[in-house]
């Protein structure tokens, strides 16, 4: 972190002055440069901005985001951004060092400011994107900001936002309807990522690891989960696509639980991108697997 602070201090000196230059902040086709810190926000900006913006992500696709730190080249590039969208809610440990120095505060959108947040034991749960209503709210803020920045394409931003909002509302409706007749009310998951989803659709999660997947559980926690799984006749334990603690597999073996994937959509792998997957399609896959564990 110390190294990062020094780099930022240098960049702040080098780039102050040119960051406000109109030419520096448009790409060569005159499109505004937009940065999203990680995939779900990238998805929103992509759907709303379409071809009217030049869009980049700070946390590369396929990289587990909880402990990511941006490189010096990324910071240089970030100083050219016209909009920076980030999660806030303690997700990007590096963001406070960037907003107000590498990028102006006025260009930054702190998504968590527009969401209903879950606070547990004094810690804000950052996984707010797993509630489609939060995605709609953040999307509206992004849409308004794009219009302010680029009023010539107002109609396109409005239209794209409406389409996106409809897709997210439909997704939300499907979750409500298809999880309504639950036979189980609790799932065992790999890390504490599904609080927002669980709250919205009325079930509980028992996480193996903490808020970040690398917060490995204590032997006591593992033993407790094994006991519980045996007691309640759980049939499944949920794995992630990008990062699952080894202990999930240990628990599965120990208890004869079958594994299913519940993707926290913290990032898409290159392969998922190439196959045309996005936030909505992964949420739909998640719903199918949730139904397997909760409804069937
Ligand atoms: Zn997480």
mmCIF file of C-alpha atoms and ligand atoms in Angstrom:
data_model
loop_
_atom_site.group_PDB
_atom_site.id
_atom_site.type_symbol
_atom_site.label_atom_id
_atom_site.label_comp_id
_atom_site.label_asym_id
_atom_site.label_seq_id
_atom_site.Cartn_x
_atom_site.Cartn_y
_atom_site.Cartn_z
ATOM 1 C CA UNK A 1 0.000 0.000 0.000
ATOM 2 C CA UNK A 2 2.904 2.333 0.809
ATOM 3 C CA UNK A 3 4.267 1.860 -2.700
ATOM 4 C CA UNK A 4 0.880 2.699 -4.137
ATOM 5 C CA UNK A 5 0.685 5.928 -2.155
ATOM 6 C CA UNK A 6 4.070 7.056 -3.471
ATOM 7 C CA UNK A 7 3.085 6.223 -7.050
ATOM 8 C CA UNK A 8 -0.142 8.138 -6.675
ATOM 9 C CA UNK A 9 1.670 11.142 -5.214
ATOM 10 C CA UNK A 10 3.984 11.212 -8.236
ATOM 11 C CA UNK A 11 1.119 10.798 -10.672
ATOM 12 C CA UNK A 12 -0.881 13.517 -8.975
ATOM 13 C CA UNK A 13 1.984 15.934 -9.600
ATOM 14 C CA UNK A 14 2.568 14.782 -13.184
ATOM 15 C CA UNK A 15 -1.048 14.733 -14.254
ATOM 16 C CA UNK A 16 -2.553 17.712 -12.467
ATOM 17 C CA UNK A 17 -3.364 20.222 -15.119
ATOM 18 C CA UNK A 18 -3.682 17.892 -18.069
ATOM 19 C CA UNK A 19 -6.500 15.809 -16.586
ATOM 20 C CA UNK A 20 -8.981 18.604 -17.221
ATOM 21 C CA UNK A 21 -7.865 18.999 -20.817
ATOM 22 C CA UNK A 22 -10.875 18.067 -23.000
ATOM 23 C CA UNK A 23 -8.684 16.357 -25.610
ATOM 24 C CA UNK A 24 -6.945 14.229 -23.037
ATOM 25 C CA UNK A 25 -10.212 12.846 -21.739
ATOM 26 C CA UNK A 26 -11.787 11.839 -25.053
ATOM 27 C CA UNK A 27 -10.461 8.958 -27.103
ATOM 28 C CA UNK A 28 -9.474 9.586 -30.710
ATOM 29 C CA UNK A 29 -13.067 9.171 -31.887
ATOM 30 C CA UNK A 30 -14.249 11.796 -29.400
ATOM 31 C CA UNK A 31 -15.923 9.309 -27.087
ATOM 32 C CA UNK A 32 -15.765 9.939 -23.339
ATOM 33 C CA UNK A 33 -13.431 7.559 -21.508
ATOM 34 C CA UNK A 34 -15.308 5.710 -18.767
ATOM 35 C CA UNK A 35 -13.739 3.494 -16.118
ATOM 36 C CA UNK A 36 -15.626 0.923 -14.070
ATOM 37 C CA UNK A 37 -13.756 -0.625 -11.183
ATOM 38 C CA UNK A 38 -15.019 -4.193 -11.746
ATOM 39 C CA UNK A 39 -17.375 -6.326 -13.812
ATOM 40 C CA UNK A 40 -20.954 -5.634 -12.567
ATOM 41 C CA UNK A 41 -20.399 -1.871 -12.904
ATOM 42 C CA UNK A 42 -18.680 -2.434 -16.243
ATOM 43 C CA UNK A 43 -21.794 -4.340 -17.322
ATOM 44 C CA UNK A 44 -24.085 -1.412 -16.415
ATOM 45 C CA UNK A 45 -21.885 1.159 -18.176
ATOM 46 C CA UNK A 46 -21.576 -1.136 -21.204
ATOM 47 C CA UNK A 47 -25.312 -1.661 -21.543
ATOM 48 C CA UNK A 48 -26.129 2.043 -21.109
ATOM 49 C CA UNK A 49 -23.170 3.611 -22.892
ATOM 50 C CA UNK A 50 -22.973 1.192 -25.821
ATOM 51 C CA UNK A 51 -20.840 2.522 -28.643
ATOM 52 C CA UNK A 52 -21.071 6.097 -27.409
ATOM 53 C CA UNK A 53 -18.400 5.613 -24.765
ATOM 54 C CA UNK A 54 -14.889 4.194 -24.519
ATOM 55 C CA UNK A 55 -15.166 1.750 -21.608
ATOM 56 C CA UNK A 56 -12.435 0.182 -19.519
ATOM 57 C CA UNK A 57 -12.321 -1.844 -16.343
ATOM 58 C CA UNK A 58 -9.729 -1.418 -13.597
ATOM 59 C CA UNK A 59 -9.864 -4.958 -12.199
ATOM 60 C CA UNK A 60 -9.120 -7.149 -15.244
ATOM 61 C CA UNK A 61 -11.636 -9.773 -16.340
ATOM 62 C CA UNK A 62 -11.040 -13.124 -14.687
ATOM 63 C CA UNK A 63 -9.218 -11.675 -11.671
ATOM 64 C CA UNK A 64 -10.637 -12.144 -8.179
ATOM 65 C CA UNK A 65 -11.293 -8.514 -7.143
ATOM 66 C CA UNK A 66 -11.247 -8.439 -3.332
ATOM 67 C CA UNK A 67 -7.490 -7.977 -2.997
ATOM 68 C CA UNK A 68 -6.667 -6.408 -6.337
ATOM 69 C CA UNK A 69 -4.446 -3.315 -6.572
ATOM 70 C CA UNK A 70 -4.154 -1.245 -9.768
ATOM 71 C CA UNK A 71 -0.834 -0.998 -11.608
ATOM 72 C CA UNK A 72 1.031 2.236 -12.325
ATOM 73 C CA UNK A 73 0.020 2.097 -16.009
ATOM 74 C CA UNK A 74 -3.621 1.823 -15.035
ATOM 75 C CA UNK A 75 -3.282 4.844 -12.762
ATOM 76 C CA UNK A 76 -1.771 6.867 -15.606
ATOM 77 C CA UNK A 77 -4.665 5.929 -17.851
ATOM 78 C CA UNK A 78 -7.210 6.572 -15.087
ATOM 79 C CA UNK A 79 -6.140 10.199 -14.919
ATOM 80 C CA UNK A 80 -7.684 10.595 -18.403
ATOM 81 C CA UNK A 81 -11.113 9.289 -17.376
ATOM 82 C CA UNK A 82 -14.251 11.399 -17.639
ATOM 83 C CA UNK A 83 -16.231 9.046 -15.402
ATOM 84 C CA UNK A 84 -15.023 6.554 -12.780
ATOM 85 C CA UNK A 85 -17.637 4.194 -11.362
ATOM 86 C CA UNK A 86 -16.705 2.250 -8.245
ATOM 87 C CA UNK A 87 -18.458 0.129 -5.660
ATOM 88 C CA UNK A 88 -17.427 1.956 -2.478
ATOM 89 C CA UNK A 89 -18.622 -0.075 0.562
ATOM 90 C CA UNK A 90 -15.074 -1.221 1.409
ATOM 91 C CA UNK A 91 -14.688 -3.190 -1.809
ATOM 92 C CA UNK A 92 -11.802 -1.304 -3.435
ATOM 93 C CA UNK A 93 -9.199 -0.818 -0.698
ATOM 94 C CA UNK A 94 -7.256 1.533 -3.014
ATOM 95 C CA UNK A 95 -10.083 3.887 -4.040
ATOM 96 C CA UNK A 96 -9.637 6.569 -1.377
ATOM 97 C CA UNK A 97 -6.070 7.081 -2.553
ATOM 98 C CA UNK A 98 -7.236 7.680 -6.132
ATOM 99 C CA UNK A 99 -10.396 9.773 -5.865
ATOM 100 C CA UNK A 100 -9.390 13.358 -5.148
ATOM 101 C CA UNK A 101 -5.813 12.848 -6.392
ATOM 102 C CA UNK A 102 -5.480 10.812 -9.622
ATOM 103 C CA UNK A 103 -9.097 11.598 -10.578
ATOM 104 C CA UNK A 104 -11.265 14.539 -9.532
ATOM 105 C CA UNK A 105 -13.981 13.819 -7.042
ATOM 106 C CA UNK A 106 -16.610 15.218 -9.429
ATOM 107 C CA UNK A 107 -16.040 12.506 -12.034
ATOM 108 C CA UNK A 108 -16.328 9.628 -9.534
ATOM 109 C CA UNK A 109 -19.566 7.723 -8.914
ATOM 110 C CA UNK A 110 -19.656 5.831 -5.624
ATOM 111 C CA UNK A 111 -22.303 3.199 -6.420
ATOM 112 C CA UNK A 112 -22.887 2.227 -2.789
ATOM 113 C CA UNK A 113 -24.276 5.715 -2.086
ATOM 114 C CA UNK A 114 -27.347 4.861 -4.125
ATOM 115 C CA UNK A 115 -28.059 1.421 -2.654
ATOM 116 C CA UNK A 116 -29.757 -0.119 0.334
ATOM 117 C CA UNK A 117 -26.732 -1.441 2.201
ATOM 118 C CA UNK A 118 -26.408 -4.409 4.531
ATOM 119 C CA UNK A 119 -24.259 -3.748 7.586
ATOM 120 C CA UNK A 120 -23.271 -6.736 9.716
ATOM 121 C CA UNK A 121 -21.255 -6.359 12.931
ATOM 122 C CA UNK A 122 -20.335 -2.817 11.874
ATOM 123 C CA UNK A 123 -18.976 -3.991 8.498
ATOM 124 C CA UNK A 124 -20.758 -2.982 5.280
ATOM 125 C CA UNK A 125 -21.294 -5.923 2.940
ATOM 126 C CA UNK A 126 -19.915 -4.844 -0.452
ATOM 127 C CA UNK A 127 -21.790 -7.435 -2.592
ATOM 128 C CA UNK A 128 -24.612 -5.006 -3.369
ATOM 129 C CA UNK A 129 -24.750 -5.901 -7.101
ATOM 130 C CA UNK A 130 -26.422 -9.239 -6.335
ATOM 131 C CA UNK A 131 -29.683 -7.341 -5.707
ATOM 132 C CA UNK A 132 -31.121 -6.340 -9.115
ATOM 133 C CA UNK A 133 -32.885 -3.357 -7.559
ATOM 134 C CA UNK A 134 -29.505 -1.922 -6.579
ATOM 135 C CA UNK A 135 -28.320 -2.451 -10.166
ATOM 136 C CA UNK A 136 -31.301 -0.452 -11.463
ATOM 137 C CA UNK A 137 -30.537 2.400 -9.068
ATOM 138 C CA UNK A 138 -26.855 2.523 -9.990
ATOM 139 C CA UNK A 139 -27.798 2.276 -13.667
ATOM 140 C CA UNK A 140 -29.952 5.380 -13.367
ATOM 141 C CA UNK A 141 -27.086 7.368 -11.870
ATOM 142 C CA UNK A 142 -24.772 6.211 -14.669
ATOM 143 C CA UNK A 143 -27.371 7.091 -17.325
ATOM 144 C CA UNK A 144 -27.860 10.609 -15.890
ATOM 145 C CA UNK A 145 -24.100 11.150 -15.759
ATOM 146 C CA UNK A 146 -23.616 10.041 -19.384
ATOM 147 C CA UNK A 147 -26.367 12.428 -20.525
ATOM 148 C CA UNK A 148 -24.797 15.304 -18.603
ATOM 149 C CA UNK A 149 -21.435 14.567 -20.184
ATOM 150 C CA UNK A 150 -22.645 13.836 -23.692
ATOM 151 C CA UNK A 151 -26.111 15.415 -24.242
ATOM 152 C CA UNK A 152 -25.994 14.765 -28.009
ATOM 153 C CA UNK A 153 -26.589 11.061 -27.341
ATOM 154 C CA UNK A 154 -29.258 11.589 -24.687
ATOM 155 C CA UNK A 155 -31.880 9.539 -26.527
ATOM 156 C CA UNK A 156 -29.604 6.552 -26.911
ATOM 157 C CA UNK A 157 -28.653 6.563 -23.210
ATOM 158 C CA UNK A 158 -32.328 6.844 -22.194
ATOM 159 C CA UNK A 159 -33.335 4.027 -24.500
ATOM 160 C CA UNK A 160 -30.494 1.722 -23.430
ATOM 161 C CA UNK A 161 -31.265 2.374 -19.778
ATOM 162 C CA UNK A 162 -34.958 1.534 -20.255
ATOM 163 C CA UNK A 163 -34.056 -1.754 -21.984
ATOM 164 C CA UNK A 164 -31.614 -2.631 -19.206
ATOM 165 C CA UNK A 165 -34.105 -1.683 -16.488
ATOM 166 C CA UNK A 166 -36.738 -3.943 -18.074
ATOM 167 C CA UNK A 167 -34.298 -6.859 -18.214
ATOM 168 C CA UNK A 168 -33.325 -6.373 -14.570
ATOM 169 C CA UNK A 169 -36.972 -6.080 -13.468
ATOM 170 C CA UNK A 170 -37.837 -9.261 -15.325
ATOM 171 C CA UNK A 171 -34.917 -11.052 -13.670
ATOM 172 C CA UNK A 172 -36.058 -9.830 -10.256
ATOM 173 C CA UNK A 173 -39.610 -11.028 -10.943
ATOM 174 C CA UNK A 174 -38.378 -14.466 -12.006
ATOM 175 C CA UNK A 175 -36.355 -14.810 -8.792
ATOM 176 C CA UNK A 176 -39.393 -13.876 -6.668
ATOM 177 C CA UNK A 177 -41.762 -16.180 -8.496
ATOM 178 C CA UNK A 178 -39.522 -19.175 -8.938
ATOM 179 C CA UNK A 179 -38.158 -19.180 -5.381
ATOM 180 C CA UNK A 180 -41.521 -18.525 -3.774
ATOM 181 C CA UNK A 181 -42.337 -22.165 -3.014
ATOM 182 C CA UNK A 182 -39.107 -22.980 -1.224
ATOM 183 C CA UNK A 183 -38.818 -26.257 0.675
ATOM 184 C CA UNK A 184 -35.473 -25.223 2.206
ATOM 185 C CA UNK A 185 -34.608 -21.775 3.522
ATOM 186 C CA UNK A 186 -30.813 -21.979 3.882
ATOM 187 C CA UNK A 187 -27.872 -22.655 1.566
ATOM 188 C CA UNK A 188 -24.195 -23.298 2.318
ATOM 189 C CA UNK A 189 -21.981 -21.048 0.181
ATOM 190 C CA UNK A 190 -18.253 -20.695 -0.348
ATOM 191 C CA UNK A 191 -17.852 -17.077 0.820
ATOM 192 C CA UNK A 192 -20.065 -14.476 2.471
ATOM 193 C CA UNK A 193 -21.165 -12.948 -0.845
ATOM 194 C CA UNK A 194 -24.883 -13.632 -1.096
ATOM 195 C CA UNK A 195 -26.344 -11.511 1.714
ATOM 196 C CA UNK A 196 -28.165 -9.133 -0.652
ATOM 197 C CA UNK A 197 -29.608 -11.930 -2.761
ATOM 198 C CA UNK A 198 -30.643 -13.892 0.322
ATOM 199 C CA UNK A 199 -32.304 -10.877 1.917
ATOM 200 C CA UNK A 200 -34.242 -9.932 -1.211
ATOM 201 C CA UNK A 201 -35.556 -13.421 -1.950
ATOM 202 C CA UNK A 202 -36.078 -14.642 1.579
ATOM 203 C CA UNK A 203 -33.443 -17.254 2.324
ATOM 204 C CA UNK A 204 -30.306 -17.506 4.471
ATOM 205 C CA UNK A 205 -26.696 -18.221 3.616
ATOM 206 C CA UNK A 206 -24.133 -20.085 5.700
ATOM 207 C CA UNK A 207 -20.749 -18.947 4.357
ATOM 208 C CA UNK A 208 -17.650 -21.113 4.625
ATOM 209 C CA UNK A 209 -15.233 -18.158 4.119
ATOM 210 C CA UNK A 210 -15.719 -14.504 5.094
ATOM 211 C CA UNK A 211 -16.561 -11.330 3.121
ATOM 212 C CA UNK A 212 -13.470 -12.000 0.978
ATOM 213 C CA UNK A 213 -12.890 -15.569 -0.304
ATOM 214 C CA UNK A 214 -9.375 -15.571 1.157
ATOM 215 C CA UNK A 215 -10.737 -15.110 4.685
ATOM 216 C CA UNK A 216 -10.384 -18.839 5.320
ATOM 217 C CA UNK A 217 -12.556 -20.291 8.067
ATOM 218 C CA UNK A 218 -11.239 -21.541 11.391
ATOM 219 C CA UNK A 219 -11.229 -25.321 12.044
ATOM 220 C CA UNK A 220 -14.072 -24.635 14.461
ATOM 221 C CA UNK A 221 -16.213 -23.004 11.745
ATOM 222 C CA UNK A 222 -15.536 -25.930 9.409
ATOM 223 C CA UNK A 223 -16.487 -28.417 12.103
ATOM 224 C CA UNK A 224 -19.684 -26.466 12.852
ATOM 225 C CA UNK A 225 -20.693 -26.392 9.178
ATOM 226 C CA UNK A 226 -20.032 -30.131 8.849
ATOM 227 C CA UNK A 227 -22.223 -30.847 11.893
ATOM 228 C CA UNK A 228 -24.960 -28.585 10.651
ATOM 229 C CA UNK A 229 -24.932 -30.059 7.163
ATOM 230 C CA UNK A 230 -25.309 -33.552 8.596
ATOM 231 C CA UNK A 231 -28.057 -32.466 10.989
ATOM 232 C CA UNK A 232 -30.304 -30.699 8.551
ATOM 233 C CA UNK A 233 -29.947 -33.068 5.654
ATOM 234 C CA UNK A 234 -28.612 -30.523 3.251
ATOM 235 C CA UNK A 235 -28.131 -31.936 -0.201
ATOM 236 C CA UNK A 236 -25.871 -29.289 -1.774
ATOM 237 C CA UNK A 237 -22.980 -26.961 -1.092
ATOM 238 C CA UNK A 238 -22.279 -24.062 -3.454
ATOM 239 C CA UNK A 239 -18.938 -23.462 -5.172
ATOM 240 C CA UNK A 240 -17.803 -20.369 -7.073
ATOM 241 C CA UNK A 241 -16.410 -20.175 -10.579
ATOM 242 C CA UNK A 242 -13.385 -17.942 -9.819
ATOM 243 C CA UNK A 243 -12.384 -18.586 -6.211
ATOM 244 C CA UNK A 244 -13.543 -21.246 -3.831
ATOM 245 C CA UNK A 245 -11.742 -22.109 -0.652
ATOM 246 C CA UNK A 246 -10.364 -25.673 -0.644
ATOM 247 C CA UNK A 247 -12.362 -26.211 2.502
ATOM 248 C CA UNK A 248 -15.597 -26.219 0.476
ATOM 249 C CA UNK A 249 -14.480 -29.416 -1.227
ATOM 250 C CA UNK A 250 -13.325 -30.865 2.080
ATOM 251 C CA UNK A 251 -16.738 -30.190 3.604
ATOM 252 C CA UNK A 252 -18.498 -31.627 0.559
ATOM 253 C CA UNK A 253 -16.489 -34.858 0.824
ATOM 254 C CA UNK A 254 -16.888 -35.055 4.580
ATOM 255 C CA UNK A 255 -20.680 -34.680 4.418
ATOM 256 C CA UNK A 256 -21.451 -36.260 1.044
ATOM 257 C CA UNK A 257 -22.916 -32.969 -0.137
ATOM 258 C CA UNK A 258 -23.203 -32.484 -3.880
ATOM 259 C CA UNK A 259 -21.681 -29.328 -5.315
ATOM 260 C CA UNK A 260 -23.425 -26.683 -7.419
ATOM 261 C CA UNK A 261 -22.109 -23.342 -8.694
ATOM 262 C CA UNK A 262 -23.395 -20.061 -7.305
ATOM 263 C CA UNK A 263 -21.482 -17.321 -9.073
ATOM 264 C CA UNK A 264 -21.062 -14.071 -7.073
ATOM 265 C CA UNK A 265 -20.336 -12.268 -10.397
ATOM 266 C CA UNK A 266 -17.291 -10.504 -9.005
ATOM 267 C CA UNK A 267 -15.722 -10.823 -12.436
ATOM 268 C CA UNK A 268 -16.196 -12.732 -15.671
ATOM 269 C CA UNK A 269 -13.459 -14.968 -17.010
ATOM 270 C CA UNK A 270 -12.284 -14.367 -20.587
ATOM 271 C CA UNK A 271 -13.962 -17.645 -21.492
ATOM 272 C CA UNK A 272 -17.306 -16.517 -20.064
ATOM 273 C CA UNK A 273 -17.010 -13.241 -21.991
ATOM 274 C CA UNK A 274 -16.272 -15.075 -25.232
ATOM 275 C CA UNK A 275 -19.279 -17.296 -24.738
ATOM 276 C CA UNK A 276 -21.428 -14.153 -24.557
ATOM 277 C CA UNK A 277 -22.299 -14.457 -20.882
ATOM 278 C CA UNK A 278 -23.240 -11.383 -18.894
ATOM 279 C CA UNK A 279 -24.628 -10.360 -15.505
ATOM 280 C CA UNK A 280 -28.189 -11.323 -16.454
ATOM 281 C CA UNK A 281 -27.376 -14.713 -17.978
ATOM 282 C CA UNK A 282 -25.209 -15.672 -14.980
ATOM 283 C CA UNK A 283 -27.931 -14.549 -12.585
ATOM 284 C CA UNK A 284 -30.303 -16.827 -14.531
ATOM 285 C CA UNK A 285 -27.894 -19.751 -14.158
ATOM 286 C CA UNK A 286 -27.637 -18.946 -10.457
ATOM 287 C CA UNK A 287 -31.434 -19.068 -10.201
ATOM 288 C CA UNK A 288 -31.565 -22.540 -11.766
ATOM 289 C CA UNK A 289 -29.019 -23.843 -9.245
ATOM 290 C CA UNK A 290 -30.746 -22.122 -6.335
ATOM 291 C CA UNK A 291 -34.007 -23.790 -7.328
ATOM 292 C CA UNK A 292 -32.224 -27.141 -7.355
ATOM 293 C CA UNK A 293 -31.166 -26.614 -3.731
ATOM 294 C CA UNK A 294 -34.144 -24.692 -2.330
ATOM 295 C CA UNK A 295 -37.258 -25.611 -4.294
ATOM 296 C CA UNK A 296 -36.911 -29.126 -5.728
HETATM 297 ZN ZN1 LIG B 1 -16.894 -11.335 -2.447
#
